[in-house]
CSV table of C-alpha atoms (C1' of nucleotides) in Angstrom, one decimal:
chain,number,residue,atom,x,y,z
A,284,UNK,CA,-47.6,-19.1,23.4
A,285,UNK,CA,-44.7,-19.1,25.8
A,286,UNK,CA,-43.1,-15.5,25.6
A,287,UNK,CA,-39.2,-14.9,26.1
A,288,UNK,CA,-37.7,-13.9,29.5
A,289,UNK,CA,-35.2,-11.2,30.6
A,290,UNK,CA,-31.9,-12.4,30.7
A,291,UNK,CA,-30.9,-12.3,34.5
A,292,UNK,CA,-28.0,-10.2,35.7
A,293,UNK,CA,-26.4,-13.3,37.4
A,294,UNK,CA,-25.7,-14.3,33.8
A,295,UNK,CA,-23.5,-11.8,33.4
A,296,UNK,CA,-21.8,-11.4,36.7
A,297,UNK,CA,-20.3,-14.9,36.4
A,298,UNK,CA,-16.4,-15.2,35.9
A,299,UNK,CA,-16.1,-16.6,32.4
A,300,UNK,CA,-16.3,-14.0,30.0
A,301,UNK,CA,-15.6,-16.4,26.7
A,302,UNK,CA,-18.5,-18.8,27.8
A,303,UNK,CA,-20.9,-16.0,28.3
A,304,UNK,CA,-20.0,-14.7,24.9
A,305,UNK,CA,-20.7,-17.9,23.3
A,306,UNK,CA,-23.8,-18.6,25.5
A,307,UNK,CA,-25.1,-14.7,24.2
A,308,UNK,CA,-25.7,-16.1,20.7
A,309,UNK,CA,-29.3,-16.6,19.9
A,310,UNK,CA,-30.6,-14.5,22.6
A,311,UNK,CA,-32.8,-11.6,21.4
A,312,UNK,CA,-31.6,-7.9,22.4
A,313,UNK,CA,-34.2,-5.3,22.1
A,314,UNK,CA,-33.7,-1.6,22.3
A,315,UNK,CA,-36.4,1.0,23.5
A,316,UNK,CA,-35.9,4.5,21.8
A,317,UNK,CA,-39.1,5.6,23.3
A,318,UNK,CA,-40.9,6.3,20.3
A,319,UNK,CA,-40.3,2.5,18.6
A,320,UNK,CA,-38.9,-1.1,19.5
A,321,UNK,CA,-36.5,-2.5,17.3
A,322,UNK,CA,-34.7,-5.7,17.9
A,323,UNK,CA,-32.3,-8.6,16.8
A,324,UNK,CA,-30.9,-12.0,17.3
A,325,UNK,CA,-27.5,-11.8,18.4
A,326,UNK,CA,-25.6,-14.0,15.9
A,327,UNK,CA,-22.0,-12.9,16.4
A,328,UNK,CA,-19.8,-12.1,19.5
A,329,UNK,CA,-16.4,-11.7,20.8
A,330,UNK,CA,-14.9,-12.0,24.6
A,331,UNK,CA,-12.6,-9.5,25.9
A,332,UNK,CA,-10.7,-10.9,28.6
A,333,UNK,CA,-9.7,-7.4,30.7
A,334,UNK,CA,-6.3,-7.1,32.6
A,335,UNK,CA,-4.6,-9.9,30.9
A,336,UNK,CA,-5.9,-9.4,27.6
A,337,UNK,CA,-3.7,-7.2,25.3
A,338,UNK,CA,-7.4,-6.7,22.7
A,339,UNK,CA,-9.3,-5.1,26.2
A,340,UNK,CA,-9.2,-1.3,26.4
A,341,UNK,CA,-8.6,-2.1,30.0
A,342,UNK,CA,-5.1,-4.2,29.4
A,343,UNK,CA,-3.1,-4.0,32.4
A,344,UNK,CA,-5.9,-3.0,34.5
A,345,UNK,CA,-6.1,0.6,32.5
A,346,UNK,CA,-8.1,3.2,33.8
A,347,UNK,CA,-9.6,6.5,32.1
A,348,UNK,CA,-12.6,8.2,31.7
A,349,UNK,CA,-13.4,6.0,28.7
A,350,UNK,CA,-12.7,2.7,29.9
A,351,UNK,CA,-14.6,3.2,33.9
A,352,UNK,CA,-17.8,1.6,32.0
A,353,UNK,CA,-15.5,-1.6,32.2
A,354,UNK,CA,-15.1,-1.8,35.7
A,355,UNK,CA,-18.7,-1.6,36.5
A,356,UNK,CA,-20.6,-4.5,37.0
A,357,UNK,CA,-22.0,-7.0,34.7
A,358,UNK,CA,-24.8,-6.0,32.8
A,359,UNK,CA,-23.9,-2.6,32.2
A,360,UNK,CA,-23.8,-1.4,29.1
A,361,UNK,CA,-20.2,0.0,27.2
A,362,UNK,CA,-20.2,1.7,24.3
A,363,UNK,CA,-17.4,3.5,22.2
A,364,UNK,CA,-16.5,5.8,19.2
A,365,UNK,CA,-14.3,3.5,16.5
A,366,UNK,CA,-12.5,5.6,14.0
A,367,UNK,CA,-15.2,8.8,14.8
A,368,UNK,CA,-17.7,7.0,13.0
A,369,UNK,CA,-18.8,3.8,14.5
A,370,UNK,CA,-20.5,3.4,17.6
A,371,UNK,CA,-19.6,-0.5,19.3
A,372,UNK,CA,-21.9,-1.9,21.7
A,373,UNK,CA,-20.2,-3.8,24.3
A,374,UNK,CA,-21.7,-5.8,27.3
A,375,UNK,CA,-20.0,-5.2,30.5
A,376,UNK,CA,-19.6,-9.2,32.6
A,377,UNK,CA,-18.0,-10.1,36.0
A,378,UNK,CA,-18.5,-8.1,39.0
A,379,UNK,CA,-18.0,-4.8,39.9
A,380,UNK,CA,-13.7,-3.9,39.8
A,381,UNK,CA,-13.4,-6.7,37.0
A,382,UNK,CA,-13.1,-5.3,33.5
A,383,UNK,CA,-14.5,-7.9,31.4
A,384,UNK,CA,-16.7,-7.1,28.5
A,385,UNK,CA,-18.7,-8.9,25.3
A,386,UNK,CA,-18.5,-7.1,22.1
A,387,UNK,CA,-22.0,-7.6,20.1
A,388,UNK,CA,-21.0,-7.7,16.5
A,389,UNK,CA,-23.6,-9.3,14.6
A,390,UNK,CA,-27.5,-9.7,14.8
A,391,UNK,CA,-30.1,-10.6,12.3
A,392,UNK,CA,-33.8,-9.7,12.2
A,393,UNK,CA,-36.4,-11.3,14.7
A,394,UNK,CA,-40.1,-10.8,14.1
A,395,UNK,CA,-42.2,-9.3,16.5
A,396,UNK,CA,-44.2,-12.5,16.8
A,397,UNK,CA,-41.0,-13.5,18.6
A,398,UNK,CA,-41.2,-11.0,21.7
A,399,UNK,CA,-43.3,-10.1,24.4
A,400,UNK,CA,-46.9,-9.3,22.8
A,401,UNK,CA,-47.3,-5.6,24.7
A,402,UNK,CA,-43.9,-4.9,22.2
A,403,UNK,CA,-46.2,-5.3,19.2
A,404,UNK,CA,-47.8,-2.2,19.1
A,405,UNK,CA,-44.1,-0.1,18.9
A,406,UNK,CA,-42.4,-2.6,16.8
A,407,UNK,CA,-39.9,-0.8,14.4
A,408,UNK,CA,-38.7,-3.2,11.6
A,409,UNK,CA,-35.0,-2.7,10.1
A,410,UNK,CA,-33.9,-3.1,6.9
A,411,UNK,CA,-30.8,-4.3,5.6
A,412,UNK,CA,-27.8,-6.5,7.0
A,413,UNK,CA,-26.4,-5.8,10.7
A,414,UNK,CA,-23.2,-7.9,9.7
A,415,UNK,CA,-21.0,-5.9,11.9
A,416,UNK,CA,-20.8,-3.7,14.8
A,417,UNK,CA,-20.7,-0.2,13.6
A,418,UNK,CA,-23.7,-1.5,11.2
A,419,UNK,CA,-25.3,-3.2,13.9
A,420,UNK,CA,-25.7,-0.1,16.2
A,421,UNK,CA,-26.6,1.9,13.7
A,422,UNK,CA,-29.6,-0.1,12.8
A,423,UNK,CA,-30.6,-0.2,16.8
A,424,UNK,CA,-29.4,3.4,17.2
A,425,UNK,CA,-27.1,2.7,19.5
A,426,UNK,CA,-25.2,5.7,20.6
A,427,UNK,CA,-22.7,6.9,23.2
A,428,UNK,CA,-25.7,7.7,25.1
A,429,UNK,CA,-26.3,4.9,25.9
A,430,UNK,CA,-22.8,3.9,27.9
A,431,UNK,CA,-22.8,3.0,31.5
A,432,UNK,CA,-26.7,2.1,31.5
A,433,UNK,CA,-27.7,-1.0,33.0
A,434,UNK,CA,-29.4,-3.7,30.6
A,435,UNK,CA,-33.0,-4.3,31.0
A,436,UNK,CA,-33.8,-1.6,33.1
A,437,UNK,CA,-34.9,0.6,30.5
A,438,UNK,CA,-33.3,1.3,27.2
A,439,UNK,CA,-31.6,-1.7,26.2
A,440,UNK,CA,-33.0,-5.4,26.9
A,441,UNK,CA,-31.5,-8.8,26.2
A,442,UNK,CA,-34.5,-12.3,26.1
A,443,UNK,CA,-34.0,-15.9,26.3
A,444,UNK,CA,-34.6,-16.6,22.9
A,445,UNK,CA,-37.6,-18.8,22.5
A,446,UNK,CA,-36.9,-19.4,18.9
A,447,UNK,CA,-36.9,-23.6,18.3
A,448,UNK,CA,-34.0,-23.7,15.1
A,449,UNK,CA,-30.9,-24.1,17.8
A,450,UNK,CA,-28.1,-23.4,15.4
A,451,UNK,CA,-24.1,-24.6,15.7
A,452,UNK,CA,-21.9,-22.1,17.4
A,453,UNK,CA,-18.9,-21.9,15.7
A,454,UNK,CA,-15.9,-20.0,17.1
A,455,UNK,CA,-13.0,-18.3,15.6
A,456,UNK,CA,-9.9,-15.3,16.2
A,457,UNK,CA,-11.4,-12.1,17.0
A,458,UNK,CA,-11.5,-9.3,14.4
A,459,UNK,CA,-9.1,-6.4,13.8
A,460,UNK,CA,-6.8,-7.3,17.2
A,461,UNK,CA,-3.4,-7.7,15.3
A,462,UNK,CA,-2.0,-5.3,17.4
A,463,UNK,CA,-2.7,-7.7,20.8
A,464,UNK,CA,0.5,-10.4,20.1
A,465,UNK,CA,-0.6,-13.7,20.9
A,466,UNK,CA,-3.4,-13.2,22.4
A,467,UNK,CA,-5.3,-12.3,19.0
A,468,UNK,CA,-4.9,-15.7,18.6
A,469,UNK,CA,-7.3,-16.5,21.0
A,470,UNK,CA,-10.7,-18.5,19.8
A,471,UNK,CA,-13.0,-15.5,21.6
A,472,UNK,CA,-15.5,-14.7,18.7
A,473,UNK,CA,-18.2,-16.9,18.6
A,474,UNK,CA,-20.8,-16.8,15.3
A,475,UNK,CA,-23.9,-19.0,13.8
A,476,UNK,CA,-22.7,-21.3,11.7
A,477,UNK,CA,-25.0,-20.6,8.6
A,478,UNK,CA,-24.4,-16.7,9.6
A,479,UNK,CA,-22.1,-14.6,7.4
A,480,UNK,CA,-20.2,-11.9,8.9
A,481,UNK,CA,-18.1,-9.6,7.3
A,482,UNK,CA,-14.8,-11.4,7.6
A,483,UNK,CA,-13.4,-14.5,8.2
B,150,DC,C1',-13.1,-11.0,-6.6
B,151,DA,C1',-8.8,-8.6,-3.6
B,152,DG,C1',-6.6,-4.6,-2.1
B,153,DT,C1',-6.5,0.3,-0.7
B,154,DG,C1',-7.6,4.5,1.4
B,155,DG,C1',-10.8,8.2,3.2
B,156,DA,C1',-14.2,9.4,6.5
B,157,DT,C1',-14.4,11.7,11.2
B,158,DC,C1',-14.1,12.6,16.4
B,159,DG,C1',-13.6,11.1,21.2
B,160,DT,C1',-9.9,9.8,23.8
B,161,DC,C1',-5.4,9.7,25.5
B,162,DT,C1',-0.4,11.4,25.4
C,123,DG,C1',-1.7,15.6,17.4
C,124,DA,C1',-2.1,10.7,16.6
C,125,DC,C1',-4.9,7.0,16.3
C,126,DG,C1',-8.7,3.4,16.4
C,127,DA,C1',-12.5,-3.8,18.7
C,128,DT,C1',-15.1,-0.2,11.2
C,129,DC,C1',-17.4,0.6,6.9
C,130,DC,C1',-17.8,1.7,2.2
C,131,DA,C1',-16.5,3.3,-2.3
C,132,DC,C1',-13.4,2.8,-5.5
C,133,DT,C1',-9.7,0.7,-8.0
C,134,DG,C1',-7.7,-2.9,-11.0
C,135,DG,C1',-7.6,-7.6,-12.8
DNA sequence: CAGTGGATCGTCT
DNA sequence: GACGATCCACTGG
């Protein structure tokens, strides 16, 4: 059988941050601990917009320690502490200076019949529902570790999906962004159709 | 069901 | 020293 394909880094170093959110859904991210594979079908997204988006950590073209992940360039990897708990997996789009980023907020399980055939061996099922993004990195084991990394070079990979059910995208307002005015009015969170996240 | 509040710590002021 | 791109337990109806 045909067997997925590494997403390209020129996917992610293109200029429209919302399309490449909405084009993330139904690609396949796998993560690498060393010891065991585990992996997902991304089934919910949102696009943060950088500089002129009041939601981006990196509004106004901010700069600390935390947000420099931003400004890397796309396919990098950003990930964050929420509320000293969660751990948020973010990936980084636009060239290098451009603070763009996708927040991964949703996946669902993919069997290992679905990946590259040398991942079999390692292949580390999860249990339960990754309906959100705290949830979702805990079932990868996702951790700050893992900020600034570059996808696919090791630790964290993202596939074509090869799956054949191509499910309606469905957009929305992003999640928890009250605080960014008008712009959390802004259709930037894409999710399957028949998926169910957390809120509506 | 809906609504509320506590957990817990890196980051920024 | 305050707070958050969240989650879950617990309340009350």
């Amino acid at each position: 059988m045909t067997e997925p394909v590494l997403v390209d880094q020129s996917f992610f170093l293109r200029d429209d941050v919302v399309a490449i959110a909405r084009e993330l859904i139904g690609k396949i991210i796998l993560v690498d601990d060393q010891k065991t594979f585990k992996a997902g079908i991304i089934a919910e997204t949102e696009a943060y917009a950088g500089e002129t988006d009041r939601a981006s950590h990196a509004y106004g073209g901010r700069r600390t320690n935390r947000t420099e992940t931003l400004y890397l360039s796309g396919g990098h990897v950003y990930v964050y502490l929420c509320y000293g708990i969660h751990h948020l997996l973010n990936i980084v789009t636009n060239q290098a200076g451009i603070p763009h980023a996708v927040l991964i907020r949703g996946i669902v399980p993919v069997g290992k019949e679905h990946l590259p055939s040398y991942f079999a061996t390692r292949f580390a099922k999860w249990e339960g529902l990754a309906n959100g993004p705290g949830k979702l990195s805990s079932k990868l084991g996702i951790t700050l570790k893992h900020n600034g990394m570059m996808l696919n070079e090791n630790m964290i990979q993202i596939y074509n999906s090869i799956l054949k059910t191509s499910q309606e995208v469905v957009s929305s307002t992003r999640v928890g962004v009250d605080y960014a005015g008008e712009d959390a009015k802004l259709p930037y969170r894409f999710y399957l159709k028949h998926y169910k996240p957390t809120k509506w």
